[in-house]
Amino acid sequence: MPTVFIDGEAGTTGLGIAARLAAMADITLRSLPEAHRKDPAARRDLMGEVDLVVLCLPDAAARESVALADALGNAAPKLLDASTAHRVHPDWTYGFAELAPGQAARIAAARKVANPGCYPTGAIALLRPLVDAGLMAADHPVSINAVSGYSGGGKSMIAAHEQSGGPAFELYALSLEHKHVAETERYSGLTCRPIFVPSVGHFRQGMLVSVPLHLDSLPGRPSGADLQAALEARYADAALVRVAPPDPSGKLEPQALNDTDRLELFVYANEARRQAVLVARLDNLGKGASGAAVQNLRLMLGLADA
């Protein structure tokens, strides 16, 4: 039975992964006593005893853990990094299994996989099929808007909302330097850096990612149905991704997929105005974090879908 160690298991993503693995009979989860969780020697020794290590750490600490694992040479485990440290690193495989045909096989064959960010998961899922199909030019100027539950913001944001109430809603990263932009640009197939405007609402988890489009600015002036068809063709065999019909109310709320590992994609189009909005809905703690990590580690360990 394959063995897994979560380095940083006390954080939100680590706890989510541990809970999912505890329900799986075909994986053994190894752990360190709390007193040794920051001991480099103890962590390195355990790394040498397991098949795969999941890094649920800040970026700098994740790089340090990779160095510990690499020092083991041929005894090094496979690594799955949930931080942003290696998402655009050329030696790491990007862990979005539905990215393109063959990506799941590449993840399965990789020794080092970078788990995607929550926001990029939604944005890339919407954009990459359109770029691949020629319905969006790679240099198209894209704007991405998103709202997430506060659980994606780390301990300080969680405390601000759960202990003192927190703001009802706020935009952030208005310096336009959010750390998720690099992976979004690369894996969407874009050559023009997108504008990304994230926000957080006063709810624990759930996420909407939206991309507004002027249809006449796209190659071939596609219809909303053309965009829908391209998404449906890409994800026809994807177990966790569903291209859903637009809600006739013209509304979407972000929490419908909470506590699942699914991703839903929508195309809302106004043909008379030649405008459309693409929307992705997911649980930022599910397909946006822990759920994606478990999907990836099962691929890396050669295990069937749970």
PDB file of C-alpha atoms in Angstrom, residues 31-216:
ATOM      1  CA  SER A  31       2.736  11.686  10.182  1.00  0.00           C
ATOM      2  CA  LEU A  32       5.233  13.173  12.614  1.00  0.00           C
ATOM      3  CA  PRO A  33       4.547  14.010  16.259  1.00  0.00           C
ATOM      4  CA  GLU A  34       3.726  17.686  16.589  1.00  0.00           C
ATOM      5  CA  ALA A  35       7.009  18.379  18.397  1.00  0.00           C
ATOM      6  CA  HIS A  36       9.014  17.188  15.366  1.00  0.00           C
ATOM      7  CA  ARG A  37       7.011  18.748  12.526  1.00  0.00           C
ATOM      8  CA  LYS A  38       9.519  21.595  12.124  1.00  0.00           C
ATOM      9  CA  ASP A  39      12.592  19.403  12.664  1.00  0.00           C
ATOM     10  CA  PRO A  40      14.422  19.136   9.310  1.00  0.00           C
ATOM     11  CA  ALA A  41      16.129  15.870  10.227  1.00  0.00           C
ATOM     12  CA  ALA A  42      12.892  14.218  11.309  1.00  0.00           C
ATOM     13  CA  ARG A  43      11.108  15.407   8.172  1.00  0.00           C
ATOM     14  CA  ARG A  44      13.937  14.203   5.934  1.00  0.00           C
ATOM     15  CA  ASP A  45      13.982  10.787   7.606  1.00  0.00           C
ATOM     16  CA  LEU A  46      10.242  10.349   7.102  1.00  0.00           C
ATOM     17  CA  MET A  47      10.541  11.508   3.498  1.00  0.00           C
ATOM     18  CA  GLY A  48      12.932   8.623   2.936  1.00  0.00           C
ATOM     19  CA  GLU A  49      10.332   6.133   4.168  1.00  0.00           C
ATOM     20  CA  VAL A  50       7.298   7.179   2.085  1.00  0.00           C
ATOM     21  CA  ASP A  51       6.311   7.042  -1.571  1.00  0.00           C
ATOM     22  CA  LEU A  52       5.018  10.620  -1.888  1.00  0.00           C
ATOM     23  CA  VAL A  53       5.241  13.864   0.056  1.00  0.00           C
ATOM     24  CA  VAL A  54       2.645  16.631  -0.230  1.00  0.00           C
ATOM     25  CA  LEU A  55       4.024  20.093   0.560  1.00  0.00           C
ATOM     26  CA  CYS A  56       1.409  22.313   2.230  1.00  0.00           C
ATOM     27  CA  LEU A  57       3.794  25.089   3.161  1.00  0.00           C
ATOM     28  CA  PRO A  58       4.621  28.727   2.369  1.00  0.00           C
ATOM     29  CA  ASP A  59       6.747  29.078  -0.752  1.00  0.00           C
ATOM     30  CA  ALA A  60      10.118  29.472   0.974  1.00  0.00           C
ATOM     31  CA  ALA A  61       9.473  26.523   3.287  1.00  0.00           C
ATOM     32  CA  ALA A  62       8.339  24.417   0.312  1.00  0.00           C
ATOM     33  CA  ARG A  63      11.640  25.082  -1.460  1.00  0.00           C
ATOM     34  CA  GLU A  64      13.495  24.023   1.691  1.00  0.00           C
ATOM     35  CA  SER A  65      11.505  20.785   1.815  1.00  0.00           C
ATOM     36  CA  VAL A  66      12.290  20.075  -1.836  1.00  0.00           C
ATOM     37  CA  ALA A  67      15.990  20.447  -0.995  1.00  0.00           C
ATOM     38  CA  LEU A  68      15.579  17.964   1.876  1.00  0.00           C
ATOM     39  CA  ALA A  69      13.932  15.453  -0.450  1.00  0.00           C
ATOM     40  CA  ASP A  70      16.442  15.962  -3.257  1.00  0.00           C
ATOM     41  CA  ALA A  71      19.278  15.248  -0.821  1.00  0.00           C
ATOM     42  CA  LEU A  72      17.929  11.694  -0.497  1.00  0.00           C
ATOM     43  CA  GLY A  73      18.995  10.926  -4.057  1.00  0.00           C
ATOM     44  CA  ASN A  74      17.514   7.677  -5.366  1.00  0.00           C
ATOM     45  CA  ALA A  75      15.547   7.277  -2.121  1.00  0.00           C
ATOM     46  CA  ALA A  76      13.693  10.565  -2.681  1.00  0.00           C
ATOM     47  CA  PRO A  77       9.895  10.340  -2.728  1.00  0.00           C
ATOM     48  CA  LYS A  78       7.628  11.828  -5.353  1.00  0.00           C
ATOM     49  CA  LEU A  79       6.672  15.413  -4.512  1.00  0.00           C
ATOM     50  CA  LEU A  80       3.359  17.226  -4.857  1.00  0.00           C
ATOM     51  CA  ASP A  81       3.693  20.915  -4.020  1.00  0.00           C
ATOM     52  CA  ALA A  82       0.534  22.781  -3.015  1.00  0.00           C
ATOM     53  CA  SER A  83       2.374  26.113  -2.702  1.00  0.00           C
ATOM     54  CA  THR A  84       2.991  28.559  -5.564  1.00  0.00           C
ATOM     55  CA  ALA A  85       6.750  27.953  -5.482  1.00  0.00           C
ATOM     56  CA  HIS A  86       7.011  25.644  -8.494  1.00  0.00           C
ATOM     57  CA  ARG A  87       3.901  26.195 -10.619  1.00  0.00           C
ATOM     58  CA  VAL A  88       5.799  27.684 -13.546  1.00  0.00           C
ATOM     59  CA  HIS A  89       9.094  25.882 -12.907  1.00  0.00           C
ATOM     60  CA  PRO A  90      10.242  23.980 -16.015  1.00  0.00           C
ATOM     61  CA  ASP A  91      11.181  20.876 -14.019  1.00  0.00           C
ATOM     62  CA  TRP A  92       7.738  20.507 -12.468  1.00  0.00           C
ATOM     63  CA  THR A  93       4.583  19.150 -14.103  1.00  0.00           C
ATOM     64  CA  TYR A  94       1.484  21.292 -13.727  1.00  0.00           C
ATOM     65  CA  GLY A  95      -1.165  19.388 -11.796  1.00  0.00           C
ATOM     66  CA  PHE A  96      -4.342  20.296 -13.634  1.00  0.00           C
ATOM     67  CA  ALA A  97      -5.295  16.883 -15.009  1.00  0.00           C
ATOM     68  CA  GLU A  98      -7.921  18.322 -17.369  1.00  0.00           C
ATOM     69  CA  LEU A  99      -5.559  20.958 -18.824  1.00  0.00           C
ATOM     70  CA  ALA A 100      -5.172  19.243 -22.204  1.00  0.00           C
ATOM     71  CA  PRO A 101      -5.230  15.738 -23.699  1.00  0.00           C
ATOM     72  CA  GLY A 102      -2.462  13.666 -22.135  1.00  0.00           C
ATOM     73  CA  GLN A 103      -1.979  15.872 -19.070  1.00  0.00           C
ATOM     74  CA  ALA A 104      -3.238  13.218 -16.646  1.00  0.00           C
ATOM     75  CA  ALA A 105      -0.684  10.776 -18.093  1.00  0.00           C
ATOM     76  CA  ARG A 106       2.073  13.369 -17.684  1.00  0.00           C
ATOM     77  CA  ILE A 107       1.106  13.827 -14.042  1.00  0.00           C
ATOM     78  CA  ALA A 108       1.102  10.066 -13.529  1.00  0.00           C
ATOM     79  CA  ALA A 109       4.637   9.794 -14.923  1.00  0.00           C
ATOM     80  CA  ALA A 110       6.045  12.790 -13.037  1.00  0.00           C
ATOM     81  CA  ARG A 111       8.143  12.782  -9.887  1.00  0.00           C
ATOM     82  CA  LYS A 112       7.449  16.445  -9.156  1.00  0.00           C
ATOM     83  CA  VAL A 113       3.980  17.964  -9.610  1.00  0.00           C
ATOM     84  CA  ALA A 114       2.803  21.479  -8.759  1.00  0.00           C
ATOM     85  CA  ASN A 115      -0.805  21.631  -7.582  1.00  0.00           C
ATOM     86  CA  PRO A 116      -2.727  24.474  -9.294  1.00  0.00           C
ATOM     87  CA  GLY A 117      -4.034  27.572  -7.580  1.00  0.00           C
ATOM     88  CA  CYS A 118      -7.756  27.889  -6.981  1.00  0.00           C
ATOM     89  CA  TYR A 119      -8.318  30.971  -9.142  1.00  0.00           C
ATOM     90  CA  PRO A 120      -6.185  29.656 -12.036  1.00  0.00           C
ATOM     91  CA  THR A 121      -8.099  26.366 -12.015  1.00  0.00           C
ATOM     92  CA  GLY A 122     -11.277  28.203 -12.979  1.00  0.00           C
ATOM     93  CA  ALA A 123      -9.655  30.659 -15.374  1.00  0.00           C
ATOM     94  CA  ILE A 124      -7.529  28.093 -17.218  1.00  0.00           C
ATOM     95  CA  ALA A 125     -10.459  25.694 -17.519  1.00  0.00           C
ATOM     96  CA  LEU A 126     -12.412  28.424 -19.304  1.00  0.00           C
ATOM     97  CA  LEU A 127      -9.658  29.893 -21.478  1.00  0.00           C
ATOM     98  CA  ARG A 128      -7.368  27.060 -22.587  1.00  0.00           C
ATOM     99  CA  PRO A 129      -9.980  25.214 -24.712  1.00  0.00           C
ATOM    100  CA  LEU A 130     -10.840  28.440 -26.552  1.00  0.00           C
ATOM    101  CA  VAL A 131      -7.188  29.215 -27.302  1.00  0.00           C
ATOM    102  CA  ASP A 132      -6.562  25.636 -28.429  1.00  0.00           C
ATOM    103  CA  ALA A 133      -9.644  25.729 -30.679  1.00  0.00           C
ATOM    104  CA  GLY A 134      -8.631  29.031 -32.268  1.00  0.00           C
ATOM    105  CA  LEU A 135     -11.666  30.829 -30.858  1.00  0.00           C
ATOM    106  CA  MET A 136      -9.433  33.167 -28.840  1.00  0.00           C
ATOM    107  CA  ALA A 137      -6.110  34.582 -30.011  1.00  0.00           C
ATOM    108  CA  ALA A 138      -3.194  33.928 -27.674  1.00  0.00           C
ATOM    109  CA  ASP A 139      -2.552  37.678 -27.472  1.00  0.00           C
ATOM    110  CA  HIS A 140      -6.180  38.537 -26.697  1.00  0.00           C
ATOM    111  CA  PRO A 141      -6.415  41.076 -23.831  1.00  0.00           C
ATOM    112  CA  VAL A 142      -8.246  39.089 -21.168  1.00  0.00           C
ATOM    113  CA  SER A 143      -9.760  40.366 -17.919  1.00  0.00           C
ATOM    114  CA  ILE A 144     -10.567  37.907 -15.140  1.00  0.00           C
ATOM    115  CA  ASN A 145     -12.783  38.707 -12.155  1.00  0.00           C
ATOM    116  CA  ALA A 146     -13.202  36.359  -9.234  1.00  0.00           C
ATOM    117  CA  VAL A 147     -14.694  36.076  -5.774  1.00  0.00           C
ATOM    118  CA  SER A 148     -13.655  33.535  -3.149  1.00  0.00           C
ATOM    119  CA  GLY A 149     -14.655  32.540   0.322  1.00  0.00           C
ATOM    120  CA  TYR A 150     -12.305  33.803   3.007  1.00  0.00           C
ATOM    121  CA  SER A 151     -10.814  30.356   3.750  1.00  0.00           C
ATOM    122  CA  GLY A 152      -8.467  30.814   0.801  1.00  0.00           C
ATOM    123  CA  GLY A 153      -6.803  33.832   2.370  1.00  0.00           C
ATOM    124  CA  GLY A 154      -4.771  32.110   5.079  1.00  0.00           C
ATOM    125  CA  LYS A 155      -4.852  32.262   8.846  1.00  0.00           C
ATOM    126  CA  SER A 156      -5.004  36.040   9.211  1.00  0.00           C
ATOM    127  CA  MET A 157      -7.936  36.439   6.842  1.00  0.00           C
ATOM    128  CA  ILE A 158      -9.789  33.512   8.392  1.00  0.00           C
ATOM    129  CA  ALA A 159      -9.297  35.042  11.831  1.00  0.00           C
ATOM    130  CA  ALA A 160     -10.478  38.448  10.619  1.00  0.00           C
ATOM    131  CA  HIS A 161     -13.751  36.952   9.396  1.00  0.00           C
ATOM    132  CA  GLU A 162     -14.402  34.367  12.084  1.00  0.00           C
ATOM    133  CA  GLN A 163     -13.296  36.334  15.146  1.00  0.00           C
ATOM    134  CA  SER A 164     -14.240  39.906  14.302  1.00  0.00           C
ATOM    135  CA  GLY A 165     -16.789  39.525  11.513  1.00  0.00           C
ATOM    136  CA  GLY A 166     -14.692  40.811   8.644  1.00  0.00           C
ATOM    137  CA  PRO A 167     -15.874  42.928   5.690  1.00  0.00           C
ATOM    138  CA  ALA A 168     -18.923  41.838   3.719  1.00  0.00           C
ATOM    139  CA  PHE A 169     -16.930  42.080   0.497  1.00  0.00           C
ATOM    140  CA  GLU A 170     -13.626  43.536  -0.647  1.00  0.00           C
ATOM    141  CA  LEU A 171     -11.426  43.711  -3.710  1.00  0.00           C
ATOM    142  CA  TYR A 172      -7.751  43.010  -3.163  1.00  0.00           C
ATOM    143  CA  ALA A 173      -4.443  42.649  -5.057  1.00  0.00           C
ATOM    144  CA  LEU A 174      -5.223  45.919  -6.842  1.00  0.00           C
ATOM    145  CA  SER A 175      -1.501  46.365  -7.461  1.00  0.00           C
ATOM    146  CA  LEU A 176      -2.174  43.845 -10.272  1.00  0.00           C
ATOM    147  CA  GLU A 177       0.653  41.624  -9.035  1.00  0.00           C
ATOM    148  CA  HIS A 178      -1.307  38.632  -7.712  1.00  0.00           C
ATOM    149  CA  LYS A 179       0.898  35.540  -7.536  1.00  0.00           C
ATOM    150  CA  HIS A 180      -1.595  33.448  -9.535  1.00  0.00           C
ATOM    151  CA  VAL A 181      -1.258  35.501 -12.716  1.00  0.00           C
ATOM    152  CA  ALA A 182       1.913  33.797 -13.966  1.00  0.00           C
ATOM    153  CA  GLU A 183       0.425  30.299 -14.003  1.00  0.00           C
ATOM    154  CA  THR A 184      -2.867  31.578 -15.406  1.00  0.00           C
ATOM    155  CA  GLU A 185      -1.084  33.199 -18.340  1.00  0.00           C
ATOM    156  CA  ARG A 186       1.182  30.249 -19.065  1.00  0.00           C
ATOM    157  CA  TYR A 187      -1.299  27.410 -18.864  1.00  0.00           C
ATOM    158  CA  SER A 188      -4.162  29.246 -20.525  1.00  0.00           C
ATOM    159  CA  GLY A 189      -1.924  29.479 -23.577  1.00  0.00           C
ATOM    160  CA  LEU A 190      -1.980  33.294 -23.461  1.00  0.00           C
ATOM    161  CA  THR A 191       0.925  35.489 -24.520  1.00  0.00           C
ATOM    162  CA  CYS A 192      -0.661  38.707 -23.205  1.00  0.00           C
ATOM    163  CA  ARG A 193      -0.647  39.019 -19.412  1.00  0.00           C
ATOM    164  CA  PRO A 194      -4.289  39.009 -18.234  1.00  0.00           C
ATOM    165  CA  ILE A 195      -5.731  41.575 -15.856  1.00  0.00           C
ATOM    166  CA  PHE A 196      -6.836  39.714 -12.734  1.00  0.00           C
ATOM    167  CA  VAL A 197      -9.127  41.296 -10.127  1.00  0.00           C
ATOM    168  CA  PRO A 198      -9.803  38.962  -7.162  1.00  0.00           C
ATOM    169  CA  SER A 199     -12.181  39.616  -4.297  1.00  0.00           C
ATOM    170  CA  VAL A 200     -13.276  37.953  -1.083  1.00  0.00           C
ATOM    171  CA  GLY A 201     -16.736  37.677   0.415  1.00  0.00           C
ATOM    172  CA  HIS A 202     -17.915  37.031   3.947  1.00  0.00           C
ATOM    173  CA  PHE A 203     -18.511  33.303   3.425  1.00  0.00           C
ATOM    174  CA  ARG A 204     -16.103  30.508   4.293  1.00  0.00           C
ATOM    175  CA  GLN A 205     -15.679  28.651   1.010  1.00  0.00           C
ATOM    176  CA  GLY A 206     -16.832  28.649  -2.578  1.00  0.00           C
ATOM    177  CA  MET A 207     -15.629  30.489  -5.667  1.00  0.00           C
ATOM    178  CA  LEU A 208     -16.727  32.083  -8.931  1.00  0.00           C
ATOM    179  CA  VAL A 209     -14.239  33.031 -11.669  1.00  0.00           C
ATOM    180  CA  SER A 210     -15.604  35.055 -14.599  1.00  0.00           C
ATOM    181  CA  VAL A 211     -14.220  36.259 -17.929  1.00  0.00           C
ATOM    182  CA  PRO A 212     -16.199  38.904 -19.907  1.00  0.00           C
ATOM    183  CA  LEU A 213     -15.830  38.839 -23.704  1.00  0.00           C
ATOM    184  CA  HIS A 214     -16.794  40.926 -26.708  1.00  0.00           C
ATOM    185  CA  LEU A 215     -17.639  38.201 -29.238  1.00  0.00           C
ATOM    186  CA  ASP A 216     -16.819  40.332 -32.274  1.00  0.00           C
TER     187      ASP A 216
END
